[in-house]
mmCIF file of C-alpha atoms and ligand atoms in Angstrom:
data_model
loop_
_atom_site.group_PDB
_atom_site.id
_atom_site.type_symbol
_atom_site.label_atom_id
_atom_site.label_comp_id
_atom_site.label_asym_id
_atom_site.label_seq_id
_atom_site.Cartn_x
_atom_site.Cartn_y
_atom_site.Cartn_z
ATOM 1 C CA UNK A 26 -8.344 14.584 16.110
ATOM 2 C CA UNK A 27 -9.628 15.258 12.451
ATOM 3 C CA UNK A 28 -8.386 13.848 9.784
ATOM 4 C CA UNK A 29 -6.046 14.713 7.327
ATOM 5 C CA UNK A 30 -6.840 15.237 3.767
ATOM 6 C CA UNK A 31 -4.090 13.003 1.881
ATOM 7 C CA UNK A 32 -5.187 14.094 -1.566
ATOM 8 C CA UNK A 33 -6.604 17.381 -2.680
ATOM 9 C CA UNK A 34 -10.189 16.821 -4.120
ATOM 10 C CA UNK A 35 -11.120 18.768 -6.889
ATOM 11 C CA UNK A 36 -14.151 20.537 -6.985
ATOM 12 C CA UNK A 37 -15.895 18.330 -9.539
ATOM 13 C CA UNK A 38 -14.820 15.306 -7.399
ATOM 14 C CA UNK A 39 -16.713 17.048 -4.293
ATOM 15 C CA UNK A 40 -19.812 17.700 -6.157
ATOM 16 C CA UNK A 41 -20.021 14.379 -7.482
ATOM 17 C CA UNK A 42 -19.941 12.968 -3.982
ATOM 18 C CA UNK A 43 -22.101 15.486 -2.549
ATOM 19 C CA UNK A 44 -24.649 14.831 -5.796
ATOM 20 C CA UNK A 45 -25.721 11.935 -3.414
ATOM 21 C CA UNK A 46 -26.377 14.028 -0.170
ATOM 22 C CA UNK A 47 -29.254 15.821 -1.912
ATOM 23 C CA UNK A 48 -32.641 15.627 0.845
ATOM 24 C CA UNK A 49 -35.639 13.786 -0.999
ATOM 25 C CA UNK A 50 -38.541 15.504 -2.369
ATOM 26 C CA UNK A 51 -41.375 15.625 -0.112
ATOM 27 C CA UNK A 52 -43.582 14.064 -1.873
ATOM 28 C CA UNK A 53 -46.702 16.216 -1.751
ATOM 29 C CA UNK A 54 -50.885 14.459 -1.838
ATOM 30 C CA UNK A 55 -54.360 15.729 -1.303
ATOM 31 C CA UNK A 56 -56.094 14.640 1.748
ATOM 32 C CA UNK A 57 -59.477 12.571 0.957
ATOM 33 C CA UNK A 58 -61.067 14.125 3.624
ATOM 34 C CA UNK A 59 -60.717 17.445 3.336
ATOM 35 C CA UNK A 60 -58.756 18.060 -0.124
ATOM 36 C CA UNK A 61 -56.192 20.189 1.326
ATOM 37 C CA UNK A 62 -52.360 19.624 0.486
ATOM 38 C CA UNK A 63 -51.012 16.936 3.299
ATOM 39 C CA UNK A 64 -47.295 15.371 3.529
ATOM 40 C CA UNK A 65 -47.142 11.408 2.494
ATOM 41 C CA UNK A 66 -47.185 9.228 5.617
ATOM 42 C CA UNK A 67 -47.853 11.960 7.800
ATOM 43 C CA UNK A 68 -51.310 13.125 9.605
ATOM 44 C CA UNK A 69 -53.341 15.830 7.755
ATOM 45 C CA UNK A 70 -52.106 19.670 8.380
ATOM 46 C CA UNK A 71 -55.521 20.751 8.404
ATOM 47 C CA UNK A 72 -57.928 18.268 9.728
ATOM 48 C CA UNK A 73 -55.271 15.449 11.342
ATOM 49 C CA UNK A 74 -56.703 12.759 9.615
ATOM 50 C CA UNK A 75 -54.133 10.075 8.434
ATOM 51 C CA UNK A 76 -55.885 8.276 5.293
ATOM 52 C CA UNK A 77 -56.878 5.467 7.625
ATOM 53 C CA UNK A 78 -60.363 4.855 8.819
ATOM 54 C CA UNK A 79 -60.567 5.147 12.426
ATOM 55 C CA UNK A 80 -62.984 3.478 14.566
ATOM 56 C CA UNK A 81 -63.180 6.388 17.042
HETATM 57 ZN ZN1 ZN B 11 -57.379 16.767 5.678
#
């Protein structure tokens, strides 16, 4: 069972709320390795490395 809306909500009251729900920019850096465009705490798109320096 939904539930049921006891008070209309106005449209400005809805878009305040929903002001919040907004996704977060992906925040966007340049891989030292091989200076291509690679997501933050992700592995390179290109060459997979993750900023760390691996032993193997
Ligand atoms: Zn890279």
């Amino acid at each position: 069972m939904g539930g049921v809306p006891v008070k209309h909500h106005s449209k400005g009251k809805v878009g305040r709320r929903r002001s919040h729900l907004a996704l977060k920019k992906k925040s966007m850096l340049v891989c030292a390795n091989c200076k291509g465009p690679k997501l933050g705490h992700r592995a390179c798109i290109q060459c997979g490395a993750t900023g760390k320096s691996q032993s193997a």
